[in-house]
Coordinates of C-alpha atoms in Angstrom, one line a residue:
X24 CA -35.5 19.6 14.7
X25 CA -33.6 16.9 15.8
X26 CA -29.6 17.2 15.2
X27 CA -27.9 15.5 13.0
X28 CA -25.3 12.4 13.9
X29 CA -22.8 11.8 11.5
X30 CA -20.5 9.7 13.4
X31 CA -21.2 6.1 15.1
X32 CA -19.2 5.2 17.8
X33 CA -18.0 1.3 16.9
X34 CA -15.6 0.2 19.7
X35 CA -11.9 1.8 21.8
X36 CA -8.3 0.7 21.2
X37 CA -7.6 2.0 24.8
X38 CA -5.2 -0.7 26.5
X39 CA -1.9 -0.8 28.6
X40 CA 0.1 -2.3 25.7
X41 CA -0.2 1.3 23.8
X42 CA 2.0 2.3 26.2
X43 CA 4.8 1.4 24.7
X44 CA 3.8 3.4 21.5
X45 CA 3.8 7.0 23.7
X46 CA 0.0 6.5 24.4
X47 CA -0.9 8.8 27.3
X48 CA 1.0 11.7 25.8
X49 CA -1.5 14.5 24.0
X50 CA -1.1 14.2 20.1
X51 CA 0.7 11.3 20.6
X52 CA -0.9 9.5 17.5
X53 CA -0.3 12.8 15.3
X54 CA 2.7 14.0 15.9
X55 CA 5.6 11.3 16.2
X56 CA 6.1 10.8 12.2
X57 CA 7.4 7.2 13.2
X58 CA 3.9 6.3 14.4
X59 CA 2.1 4.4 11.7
X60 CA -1.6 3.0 11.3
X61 CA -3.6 0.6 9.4
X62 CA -7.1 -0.3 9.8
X63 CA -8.7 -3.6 9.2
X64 CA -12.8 -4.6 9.7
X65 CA -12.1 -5.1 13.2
X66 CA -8.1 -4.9 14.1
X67 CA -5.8 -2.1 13.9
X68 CA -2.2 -2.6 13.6
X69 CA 0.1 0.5 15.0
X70 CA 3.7 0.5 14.8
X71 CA 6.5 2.3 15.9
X72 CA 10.3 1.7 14.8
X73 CA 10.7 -1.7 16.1
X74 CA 6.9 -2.8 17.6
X75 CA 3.8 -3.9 16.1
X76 CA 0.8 -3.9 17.8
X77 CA -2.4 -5.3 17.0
X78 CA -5.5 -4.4 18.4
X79 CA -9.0 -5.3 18.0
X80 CA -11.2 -2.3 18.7
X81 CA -14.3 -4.5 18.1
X82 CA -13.4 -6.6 21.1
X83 CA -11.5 -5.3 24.1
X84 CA -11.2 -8.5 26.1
X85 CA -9.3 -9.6 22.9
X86 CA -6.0 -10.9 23.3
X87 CA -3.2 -7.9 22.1
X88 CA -0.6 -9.2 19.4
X89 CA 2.9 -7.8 20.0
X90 CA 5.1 -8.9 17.2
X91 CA 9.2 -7.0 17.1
X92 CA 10.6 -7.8 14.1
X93 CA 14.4 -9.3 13.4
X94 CA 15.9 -6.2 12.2
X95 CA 19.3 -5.3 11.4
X96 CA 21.2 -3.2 14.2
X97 CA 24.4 -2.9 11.9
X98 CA 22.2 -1.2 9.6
X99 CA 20.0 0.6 11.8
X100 CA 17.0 -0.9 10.2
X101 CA 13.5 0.2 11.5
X102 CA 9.8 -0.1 10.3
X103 CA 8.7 2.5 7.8
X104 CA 5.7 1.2 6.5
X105 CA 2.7 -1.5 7.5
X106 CA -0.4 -2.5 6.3
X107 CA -2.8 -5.2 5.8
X108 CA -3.8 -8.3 3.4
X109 CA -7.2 -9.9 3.8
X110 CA -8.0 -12.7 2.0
X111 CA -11.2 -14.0 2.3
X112 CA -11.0 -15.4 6.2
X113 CA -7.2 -15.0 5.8
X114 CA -5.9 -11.6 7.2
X115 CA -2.1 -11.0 7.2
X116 CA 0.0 -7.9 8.8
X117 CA 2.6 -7.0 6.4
X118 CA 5.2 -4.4 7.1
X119 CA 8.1 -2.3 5.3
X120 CA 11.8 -1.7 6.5
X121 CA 14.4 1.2 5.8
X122 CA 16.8 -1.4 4.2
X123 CA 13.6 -2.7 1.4
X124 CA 12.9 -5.9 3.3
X125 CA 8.8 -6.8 3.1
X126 CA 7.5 -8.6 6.1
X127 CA 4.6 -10.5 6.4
X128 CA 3.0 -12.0 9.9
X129 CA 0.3 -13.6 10.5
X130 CA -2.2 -12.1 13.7
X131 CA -0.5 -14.3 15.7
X132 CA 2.5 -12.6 14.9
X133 CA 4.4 -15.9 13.2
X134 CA 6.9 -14.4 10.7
X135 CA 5.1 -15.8 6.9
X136 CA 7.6 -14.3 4.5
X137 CA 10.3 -11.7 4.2
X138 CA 11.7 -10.8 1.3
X139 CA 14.3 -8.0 -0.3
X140 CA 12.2 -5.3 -2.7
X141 CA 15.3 -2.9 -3.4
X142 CA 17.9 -1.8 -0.9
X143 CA 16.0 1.4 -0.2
X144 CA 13.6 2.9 2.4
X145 CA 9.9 2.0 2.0
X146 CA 7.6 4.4 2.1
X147 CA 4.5 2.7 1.1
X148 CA 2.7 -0.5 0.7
X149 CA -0.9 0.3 -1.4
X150 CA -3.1 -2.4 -1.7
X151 CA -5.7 -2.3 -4.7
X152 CA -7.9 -3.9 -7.1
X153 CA -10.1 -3.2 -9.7
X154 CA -13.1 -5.4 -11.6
X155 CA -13.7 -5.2 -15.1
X156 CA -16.5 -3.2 -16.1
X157 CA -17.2 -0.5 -19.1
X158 CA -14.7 1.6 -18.1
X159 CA -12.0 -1.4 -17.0
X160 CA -10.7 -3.6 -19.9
X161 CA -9.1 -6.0 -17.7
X162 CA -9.3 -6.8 -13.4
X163 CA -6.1 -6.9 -11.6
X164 CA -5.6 -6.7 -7.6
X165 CA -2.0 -5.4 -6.7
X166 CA 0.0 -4.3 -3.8
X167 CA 1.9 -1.4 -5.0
X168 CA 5.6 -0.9 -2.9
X169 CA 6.9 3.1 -2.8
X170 CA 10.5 3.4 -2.6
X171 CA 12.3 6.9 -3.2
X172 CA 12.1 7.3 -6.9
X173 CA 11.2 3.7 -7.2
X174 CA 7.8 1.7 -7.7
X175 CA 7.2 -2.1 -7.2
X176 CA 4.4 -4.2 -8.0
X177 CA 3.4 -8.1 -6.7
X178 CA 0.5 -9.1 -8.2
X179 CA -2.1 -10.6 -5.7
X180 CA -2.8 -14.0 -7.2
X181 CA 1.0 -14.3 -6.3
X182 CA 0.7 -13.4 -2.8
X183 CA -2.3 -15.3 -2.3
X184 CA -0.8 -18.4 -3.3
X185 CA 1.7 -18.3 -1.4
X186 CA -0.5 -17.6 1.8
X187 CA -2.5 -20.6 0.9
X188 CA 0.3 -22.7 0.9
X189 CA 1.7 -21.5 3.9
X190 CA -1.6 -22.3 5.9
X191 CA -2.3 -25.1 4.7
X192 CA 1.2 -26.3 6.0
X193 CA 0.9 -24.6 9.1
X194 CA -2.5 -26.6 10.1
X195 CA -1.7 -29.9 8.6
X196 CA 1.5 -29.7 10.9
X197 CA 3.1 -30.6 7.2
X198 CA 6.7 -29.0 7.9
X199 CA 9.7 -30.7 8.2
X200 CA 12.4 -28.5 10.3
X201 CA 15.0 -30.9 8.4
X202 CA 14.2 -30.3 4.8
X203 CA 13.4 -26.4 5.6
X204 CA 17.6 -26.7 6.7
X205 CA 18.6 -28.1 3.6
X206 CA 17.1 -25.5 1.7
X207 CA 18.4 -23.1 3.2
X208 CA 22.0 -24.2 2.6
X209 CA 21.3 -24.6 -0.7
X210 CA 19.6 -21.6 -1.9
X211 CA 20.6 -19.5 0.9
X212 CA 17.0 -18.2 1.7
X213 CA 14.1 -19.4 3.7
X214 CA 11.9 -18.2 1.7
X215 CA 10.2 -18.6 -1.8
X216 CA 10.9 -15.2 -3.9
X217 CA 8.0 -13.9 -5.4
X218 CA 7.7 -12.4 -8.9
X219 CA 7.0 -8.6 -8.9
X220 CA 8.0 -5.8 -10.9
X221 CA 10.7 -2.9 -10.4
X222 CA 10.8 0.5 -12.3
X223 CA 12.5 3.4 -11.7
X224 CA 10.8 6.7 -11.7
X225 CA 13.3 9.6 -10.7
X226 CA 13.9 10.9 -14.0
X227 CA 11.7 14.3 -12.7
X228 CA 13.3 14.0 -9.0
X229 CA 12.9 11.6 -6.3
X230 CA 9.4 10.9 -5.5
X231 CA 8.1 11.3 -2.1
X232 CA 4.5 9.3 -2.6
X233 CA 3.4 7.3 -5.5
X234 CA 1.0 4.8 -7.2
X235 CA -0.1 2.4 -10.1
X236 CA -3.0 3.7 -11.5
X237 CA -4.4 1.4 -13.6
X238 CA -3.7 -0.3 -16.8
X239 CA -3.0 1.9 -19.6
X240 CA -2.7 1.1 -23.9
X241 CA 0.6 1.5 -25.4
X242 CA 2.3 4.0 -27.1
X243 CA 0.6 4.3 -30.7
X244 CA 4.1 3.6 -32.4
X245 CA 5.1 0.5 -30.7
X246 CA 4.2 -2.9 -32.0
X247 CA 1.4 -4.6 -29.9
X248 CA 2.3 -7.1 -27.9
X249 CA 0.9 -8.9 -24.9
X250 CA 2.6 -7.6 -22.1
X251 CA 0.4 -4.7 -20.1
X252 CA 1.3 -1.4 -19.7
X253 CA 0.6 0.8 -17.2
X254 CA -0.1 4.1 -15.4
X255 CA 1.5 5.5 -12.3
X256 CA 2.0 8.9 -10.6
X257 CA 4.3 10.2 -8.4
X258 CA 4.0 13.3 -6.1
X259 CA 8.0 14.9 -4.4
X260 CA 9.7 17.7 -3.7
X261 CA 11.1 18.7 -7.7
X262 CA 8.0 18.0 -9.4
X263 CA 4.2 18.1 -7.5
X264 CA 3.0 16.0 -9.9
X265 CA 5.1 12.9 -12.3
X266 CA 2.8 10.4 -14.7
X267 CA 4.8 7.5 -15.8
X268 CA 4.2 4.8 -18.6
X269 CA 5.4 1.3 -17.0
X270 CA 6.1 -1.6 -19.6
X271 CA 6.7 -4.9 -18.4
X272 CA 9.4 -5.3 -20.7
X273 CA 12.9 -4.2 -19.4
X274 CA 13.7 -2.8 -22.5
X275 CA 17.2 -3.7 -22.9
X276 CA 19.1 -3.5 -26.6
X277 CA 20.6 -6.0 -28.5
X278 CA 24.0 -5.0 -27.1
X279 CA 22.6 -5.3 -23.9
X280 CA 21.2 -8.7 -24.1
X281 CA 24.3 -10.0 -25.7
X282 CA 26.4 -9.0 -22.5
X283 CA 23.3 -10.0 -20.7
X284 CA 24.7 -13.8 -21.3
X285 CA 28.0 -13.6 -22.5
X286 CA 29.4 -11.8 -19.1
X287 CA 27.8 -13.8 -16.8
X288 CA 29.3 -16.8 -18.5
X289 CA 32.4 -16.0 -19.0
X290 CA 32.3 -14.7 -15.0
X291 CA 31.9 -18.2 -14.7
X292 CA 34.3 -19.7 -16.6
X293 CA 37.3 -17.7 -15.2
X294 CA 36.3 -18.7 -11.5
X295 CA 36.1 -21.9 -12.0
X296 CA 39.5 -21.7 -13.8
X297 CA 41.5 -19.5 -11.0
X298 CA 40.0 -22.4 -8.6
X299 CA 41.6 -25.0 -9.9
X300 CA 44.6 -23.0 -10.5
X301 CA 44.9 -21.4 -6.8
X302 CA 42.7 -23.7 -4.3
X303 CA 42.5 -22.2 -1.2
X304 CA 42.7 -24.3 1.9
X305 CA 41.2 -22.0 4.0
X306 CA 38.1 -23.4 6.2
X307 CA 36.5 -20.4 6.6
X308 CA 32.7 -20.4 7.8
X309 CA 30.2 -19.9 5.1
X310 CA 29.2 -16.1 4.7
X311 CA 25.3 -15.6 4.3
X312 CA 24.9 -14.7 0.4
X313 CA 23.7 -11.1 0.0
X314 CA 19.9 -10.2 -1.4
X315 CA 20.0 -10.2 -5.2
X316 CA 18.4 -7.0 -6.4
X317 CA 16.1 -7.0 -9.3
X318 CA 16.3 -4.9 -12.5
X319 CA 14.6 -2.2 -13.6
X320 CA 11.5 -2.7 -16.2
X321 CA 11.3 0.3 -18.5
X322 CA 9.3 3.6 -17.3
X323 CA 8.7 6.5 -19.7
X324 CA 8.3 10.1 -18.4
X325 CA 4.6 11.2 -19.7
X326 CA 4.2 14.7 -18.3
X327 CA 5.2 16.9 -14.8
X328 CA 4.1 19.9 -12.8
X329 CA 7.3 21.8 -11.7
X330 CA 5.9 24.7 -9.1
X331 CA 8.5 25.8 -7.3
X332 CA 8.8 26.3 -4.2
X333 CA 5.4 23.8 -4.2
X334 CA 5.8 20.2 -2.9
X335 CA 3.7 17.2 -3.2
X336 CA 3.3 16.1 0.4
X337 CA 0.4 13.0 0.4
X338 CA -1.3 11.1 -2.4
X339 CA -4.7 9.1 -2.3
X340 CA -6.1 7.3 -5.1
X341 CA -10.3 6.5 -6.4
X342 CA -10.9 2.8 -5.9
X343 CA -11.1 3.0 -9.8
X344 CA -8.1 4.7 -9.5
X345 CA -9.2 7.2 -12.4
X346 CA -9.1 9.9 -9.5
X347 CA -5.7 11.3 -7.2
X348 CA -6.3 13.9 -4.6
X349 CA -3.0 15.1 -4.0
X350 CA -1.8 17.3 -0.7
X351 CA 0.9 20.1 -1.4
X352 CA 3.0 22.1 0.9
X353 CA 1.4 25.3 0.1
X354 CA -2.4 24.0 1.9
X355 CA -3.8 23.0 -1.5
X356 CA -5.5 20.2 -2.5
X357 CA -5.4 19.1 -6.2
X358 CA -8.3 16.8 -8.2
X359 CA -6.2 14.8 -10.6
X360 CA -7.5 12.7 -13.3
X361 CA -5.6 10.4 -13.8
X362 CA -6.7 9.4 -17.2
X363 CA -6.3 12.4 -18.8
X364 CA -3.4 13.6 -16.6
X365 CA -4.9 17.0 -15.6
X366 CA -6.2 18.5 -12.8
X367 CA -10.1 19.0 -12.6
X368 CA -10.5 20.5 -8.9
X369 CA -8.4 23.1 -6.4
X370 CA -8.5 23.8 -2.9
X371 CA -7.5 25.9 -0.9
X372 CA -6.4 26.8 2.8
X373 CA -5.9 23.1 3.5
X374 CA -2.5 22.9 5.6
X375 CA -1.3 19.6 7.1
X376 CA -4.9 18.4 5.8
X377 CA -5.3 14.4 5.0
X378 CA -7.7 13.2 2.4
X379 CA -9.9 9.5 1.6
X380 CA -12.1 8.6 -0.6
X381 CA -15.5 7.5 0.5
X382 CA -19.3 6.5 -1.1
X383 CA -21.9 8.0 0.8
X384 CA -25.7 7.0 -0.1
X385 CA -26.9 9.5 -2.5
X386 CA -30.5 11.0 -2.6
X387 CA -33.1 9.3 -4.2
X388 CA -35.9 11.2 -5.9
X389 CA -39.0 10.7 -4.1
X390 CA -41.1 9.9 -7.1
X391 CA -38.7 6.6 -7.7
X392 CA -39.9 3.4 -5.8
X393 CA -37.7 1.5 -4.3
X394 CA -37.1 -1.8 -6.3
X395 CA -34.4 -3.4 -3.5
X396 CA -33.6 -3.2 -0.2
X397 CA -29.9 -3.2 0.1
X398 CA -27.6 -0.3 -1.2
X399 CA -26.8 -1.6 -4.4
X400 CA -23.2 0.5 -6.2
X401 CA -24.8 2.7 -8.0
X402 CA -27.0 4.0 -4.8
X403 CA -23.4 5.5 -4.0
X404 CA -22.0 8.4 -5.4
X405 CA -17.9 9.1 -4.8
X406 CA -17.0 11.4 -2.4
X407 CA -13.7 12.9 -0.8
X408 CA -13.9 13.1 2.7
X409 CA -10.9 15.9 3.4
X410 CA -9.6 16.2 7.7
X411 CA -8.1 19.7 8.4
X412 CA -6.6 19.6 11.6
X413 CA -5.9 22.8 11.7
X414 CA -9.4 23.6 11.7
X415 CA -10.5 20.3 13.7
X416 CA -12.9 19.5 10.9
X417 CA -13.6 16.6 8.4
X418 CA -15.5 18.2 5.1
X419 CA -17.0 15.4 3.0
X420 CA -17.2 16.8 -1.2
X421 CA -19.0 15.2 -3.8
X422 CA -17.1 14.0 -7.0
X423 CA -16.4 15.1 -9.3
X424 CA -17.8 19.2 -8.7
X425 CA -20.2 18.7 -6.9
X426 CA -20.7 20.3 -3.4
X427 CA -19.8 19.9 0.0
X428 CA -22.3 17.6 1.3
X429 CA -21.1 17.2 5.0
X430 CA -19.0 19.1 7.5
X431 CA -17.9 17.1 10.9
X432 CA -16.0 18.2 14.2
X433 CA -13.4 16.2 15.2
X434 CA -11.0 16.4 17.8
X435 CA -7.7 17.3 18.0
X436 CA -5.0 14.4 18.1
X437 CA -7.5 12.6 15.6
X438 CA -6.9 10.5 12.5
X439 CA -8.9 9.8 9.5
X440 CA -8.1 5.8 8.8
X441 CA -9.5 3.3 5.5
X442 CA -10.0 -0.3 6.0
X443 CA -8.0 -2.3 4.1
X444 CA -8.7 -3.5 0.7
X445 CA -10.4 -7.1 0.7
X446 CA -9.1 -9.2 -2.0
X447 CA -11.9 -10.8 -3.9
X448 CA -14.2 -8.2 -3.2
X449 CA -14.7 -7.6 -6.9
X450 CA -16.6 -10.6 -7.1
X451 CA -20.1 -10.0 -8.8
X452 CA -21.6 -12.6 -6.5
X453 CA -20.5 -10.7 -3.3
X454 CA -22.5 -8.2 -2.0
X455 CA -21.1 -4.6 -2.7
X456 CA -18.8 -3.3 0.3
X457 CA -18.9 0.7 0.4
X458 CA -15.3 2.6 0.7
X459 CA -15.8 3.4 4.6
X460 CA -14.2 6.1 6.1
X461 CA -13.3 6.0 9.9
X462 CA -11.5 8.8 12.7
X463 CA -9.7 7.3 15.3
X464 CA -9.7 10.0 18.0
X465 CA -6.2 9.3 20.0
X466 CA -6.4 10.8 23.3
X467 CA -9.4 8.9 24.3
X468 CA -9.0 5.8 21.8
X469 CA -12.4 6.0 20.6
X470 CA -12.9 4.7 17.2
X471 CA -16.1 6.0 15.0
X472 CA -17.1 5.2 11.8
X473 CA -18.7 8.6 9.0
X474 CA -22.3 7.4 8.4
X475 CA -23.2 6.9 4.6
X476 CA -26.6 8.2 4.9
X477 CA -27.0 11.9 4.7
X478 CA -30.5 11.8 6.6

């Protein structure tokens, strides 16, 4: 009987330039926590606190990107988070700082935009979308920012615009260094701000991980309106497990809004008023205006786990995102639904253990013909693929209880890595992409991809 080969060997990352990010070292992928990944199609993007690197794995005579951010050294400001945007045949690297700055580069490493989020460490930058279907009312494609105790959305039709624009200036050679100086002594920014969202979600203790969900209805005693609602959760060190309902309304009173114009302009008004009373001569250079910070939308507490002395450690999230398999400090593993906010699946005797979701082919009876060729979605059936490096395996269970379908070897110093999400993929006139799951072995560089097929 002929073994069994459930991983295929795609390309290596190996190259002098990884150097720089302790390459050579054993575990030197796994165990500096200042290390971080992100996998596209054919590019991975590592970065320590003050490097990026890209890489393509699919083509090692390709040229390797080093891009060092501007960062503060007053504020000892470092890279804390990174990940990718593709657009259709646009990809982007964007990256999160320890004083909330968002920085996005283009693979050539050209700086695209940078922007304030909340002066606060970023944790996480989650890219998602969903398509409407039976169990979606409504498509959206985000990328979600994770702050301590603090969640931010930018919606992608935002983002995407602004890429456009950006490229389509960049190869019609259509800047003018002149007018780009103008602006910026006027408005005191180089770049356009984008819209997002803010709320603040510490009312059961800082959050160490978190998400939007999904869309979620209303409270059943509120008046309807048209502004969405929706779901997020939030794993720390007080509470395992948070759930969150997020308005897009900042909720204010009527107080509030008064004060909300009446301060602001009467601010104004006395300024103006002690200028012309005490105009200073002084000729002082300009002082750079300081990032306005956005306030925060409303969030309501829905429910919490409080297990003490458990922590929630690492979060992933479903592509439908009706599905959170949470990591604790205890080696458990917990099956949220996210929907009904409770948990549907335990296990145990999971320590340090990192989790994915993935679709793997499922088995066809033998008495069905085949009608297509290609995998169509519902030839897939959701799976978790869960890496125990403890045990230097990778287990692979069925959703929702069904059974382990797949156990894997890995080696040690290995990581389990996603590509990222491809906006517009929720096209129905696009072929459907499987969620892929890859390991990234790091003492020999070696990057494989699980197979889907069980045979």
């Amino acid at each position: 009987m002929a073994k069994r080969i459930h991983l295929t060997e795609l390309g290596c990352i190996a190259c002098e330039e990884l150097s720089e990010l302790g390459a050579g070292k054993e575990g030197w992928l796994v165990n500096n926590p200042n290390l971080l990944c992100a996998l596209d199609s054919h590019s991975l993007a590592l970065a320590n606190r003050f490097l990026i690197l890209i890489v393509n794995w699919g083509d090692p005579d390709a040229p390797r990107v080093k891009i060092r951010p501007d960062l503060s050294p007053i504020e000892a400001e470092s890279i804390t988070a990174i990940e990718w945007l593709v657009f259709d045949d646009v990809r982007v690297v964007v990256a999160g700082t320890s004083c909330g700055y968002l920085l996005v580069y283009s693979v050539a490493g050209d700086l695209i935009h940078k922007q304030m989020v909340h002066p606060s460490r970023i944790l996480k930058i989650r890219v998602r979308g969903t398509k409407k279907d039976l169990m979606q009312e409504t498509s959206s494609e985000e990328i979600c920012i994770v702050l301590p105790g603090i969640i931010a959305r930018f919606d992608g039709s935002n983002i995407q615009s602004m890429l456009q624009k950006w490229f389509q200036e960049k190869n019609s050679n259509f800047w003018d260094q002149k007018n780009r100086k103008d602006d910026v002594e006027d408005s005191g920014s180089l770049y356009q701000r984008l819209p997002y969202q803010i709320w603040n979600v510490n009312k059961n203790g800082v959050c160490v991980d978190a998400t939007v969900t999904g869309v979620m209805p209303p409270p059943l005693l509120e008046l309807q309106s048209s502004q969405r609602y929706y779901c997020a959760v939030t794993i720390g060190e007080d509470a395992v497990i948070s759930a969150y309902r997020l308005s897009e309304d900042r909720g204010r009173s009527l107080v509030g809004a008064i004060l909300s114009k009446v301060v602001p302009a009467a601010a104004s008004t006395i300024a103006s008023f002690s200028k012309l009373i005490w105009r200073s001569n002084d000729q002082s250079p300009k002082r750079k205006p300081e990032a306005k910070t956005q306030s925060f939308a409303r969030a309501s507490s829905l429910t919490c786990i409080k297990d003490y002395p458990r922590k929630g450690e690492k979060l992933t999230l479903s592509p439908s995102g009706t599905l959170a398999a949470i990591t604790d400090s205890l080696g458990r593993i917990l099956l949220l639904d996210t929907q009904a906010l409770v948990v549907v699946r335990l296990w145990k005797g999971y320590r340090d253990a990192s989790c994915v979701f993935m679709e793997m082919l499922a088995k066809k009876d033998k008495g069905k013909s085949v009608i297509h060729t290609e995998p169509v979605k519902s030839d897939y059936c959701l799976c978790l693929a869960i890496h125990a490096p403890r045990k230097g395996i990778i287990e692979v269970w069925q959703m929702r209880t069904g059974p382990r379908l797949l156990t894997i070897q890995c080696a040690k110093g290995s990581k389990l890595l996603q590509p990222a999400y491809r906006f517009g993929s929720n096209s129905s006139s696009s072929p459907y992409i499987p969620l892929e799951v890859f390991l990234l072995n790091g003492d020999s560089g070696q990057v494989s991809m699980l197979n889907r097929s069980l045979s």
